Amino acid sequence: MQHKIIWLAAVSVFFCICLPFFLPSLSLAGEPIRIGVYLPMTGPVAAFGQMEWAGIQAAHQMRPTVLGRQVELVLVDEKSDRIEAANAVSRLLKKEKVQAIIGSATSSNTMAGAALSEKAKIPMVSPTATLPLVTQNKKYVFRVCFIDSFQGEAAARFAYQNLGARRVAVIVDRAQDYCVGLASYFKKAFTRLGGKVVSMAYCQTGDQDFSAQLTSIPASQPDLLYLPNYYAEDALIARQARELNLNIPILSADGAQAPELIKIGGKAVEGLYLLAHFAPEGAATPLAKEFMKFFKKTRHEETSGFHALGADAYFVLLDAIKRAGRTDGDAIRTALASTRGFGGVSGVIKIGPDGNAVKSAVILQVNGGQFRYLTIVKPW
Amino acid sequence: MDLSLFLQQLLNGISLGSLYALIAIGYTMVYGIIRLINFAHGDILMVSTYFAYFGISVYALPWWLSVIIAILLTALLGILIDLGAYRPVRHAPRISALITAIGVSFLLENLGLVVFGGRPKAFYRPDFLDKTYELGGVHVFSLSIWVPLVTALLLALVFLLLYRTRVGAAMRAVAKDMEMVQLMGIDVNRVISLTFAVGSALAAAGGIMWAMKYPQINPLMGILPGLKAFVAAVIGGIGNIHGAVLGGLLLGTTEILLVAFLPSLAGYRDAFAFVLLILILLFRPTGLAGKDTIG
């Protein structure tokens, strides 16, 4: 009896060890396709990296193969730092020998990595780098999010038309290309509409004290505070504004859509408006519905904007590889550039000139400790 | 800029400056006694905020109890760091100890990233600290009053410890001449351990006040307050405890006034602190308050 059990155990262990050798030959032909991912998993904007990675992983679980081959993801942390971002991409290109790259979350760091993948002729898709410069004059760099010239204009229209704002104060994180760019697009559009930016103050990523900037603001009598920054700074600015009794409405941007904004901002961010990429209530495509259900089932969490865009970067890339039928850089690049009407998680995506996605934005408002969907802004 | 606006900015500056001062006290005390620039001071501060965070948010203890536990645990951490990292290089050249301190700092930061994760966490703030009063056009945030009070209280306690207790006498003796103290039959290692415990407890007090003021904690949050406190300590004359308070207040106020009067230079406020450090080291290396060190 005892012998029998031992034999049975031995045979099943042997079978399990051998299984991987048989399986690929049965179901999949050829080598896996390697897709490199570089994202900020640590550091000040870690929330973006971690949410996008969760989205990419879920998308990968949903669609793990293309061209009959397994897809393999290789993740490198870029630590919210642009030098580390360049290192990460060079490692993906040279050591990991990936066929395509997804990343990164912020504009400055994507630009640091994009220069390298452009040179190596390996296509790169960023989920959320919104600064127009990121893809300018680059053949191999794409993105699945809208760009800041659109976002700035949309925010200005919303502020002027829906909120009735005429005098706006802005605090900008000068260390981020994204924030500086967005602030200037907003200012241009808002001035053209007839409004006025009455005060422009600056800070730096990682700053914790904004009392000096905020104290100078009421003198210019603004009726809206525009914060085109990332969530960590925006949450602290909102709190300190309320501590100094500056109680005007706040409008923020896609960089603020992280749960941390609400956790850190608390009561101070109640009523805050922000322009974002995605709202579950506004999602309409079949892929969005399938993904949201799958995400909820496997991760026990609602899909947020950064989950959706991480997933879209993967789905759009996968779609391009499928249409290209090959995995060399130029073939994938050509297929990516001709993406039209792809029903992604965050909406219908068309890759326009310069590799930029053309798509709509949503306006959210923090209400009862949650991001609530207000309205949609279509590209004009 | 009218008067009430100026007063408001001055108050903002004092509020920030007294936080720098609070952190600088521990920094300068450790240096004054064992001549070690403890670059891990900021990271010990970071760990203490996580201790408090876990007490309040995970184990749901009352906030004051969590703060006390966090301060005690941080003191223990200080002793352990001294035991594991600094004691082995006690008699090595001073540069070895300095490099070890930098190593401890990196170790704590990266352990923090692995254990606590890179995403920032929200820190609890008790209600009575979350109020704003208005006094003749100036908005006074209640924490801005409490921070200087805590700083003053801890400053007094440190002086009491150093000048009114036997342990304090031993600390001052170690600061004067370590070998001689050893010959007199005093356990130097124990005195130094205690110094680290007190220094780390002060870092914890500073860190928790910092986290209440800027309620966002992450594993790299200690770097900047640590550096600023170091600058404050050098401005005041490193090793000089009331100098550190002076340096902290000066640094905080000038930083805020710089941003207030020259808004376009706001991005350079950290650079400004370090330029100040370089100027002090060039023209007055012993600091503003001079060489009145412990001993």
XYZ file of C-alpha atoms in Angstrom, chain A residues 38-40 42-45 77-88 104 106 108-110 112:
25
model
C 9.098 50.394 -17.749
C 7.034 52.200 -15.143
C 7.492 54.114 -11.876
C 8.445 53.437 -6.526
C 8.962 57.144 -5.861
C 6.627 60.156 -5.929
C 4.441 58.949 -8.843
C 11.106 49.952 -12.301
C 12.081 53.478 -13.381
C 11.743 54.826 -9.813
C 9.972 58.075 -10.866
C 13.330 59.332 -12.101
C 14.253 60.275 -15.648
C 17.801 58.961 -15.516
C 16.537 55.644 -14.168
C 13.956 55.665 -16.969
C 16.699 55.884 -19.594
C 18.591 53.093 -17.824
C 15.469 50.954 -17.730
C 6.200 55.198 -19.112
C 4.892 60.527 -16.921
C 9.514 63.650 -18.665
C 10.486 60.041 -18.076
C 8.884 58.792 -21.278
C 14.084 60.052 -21.538
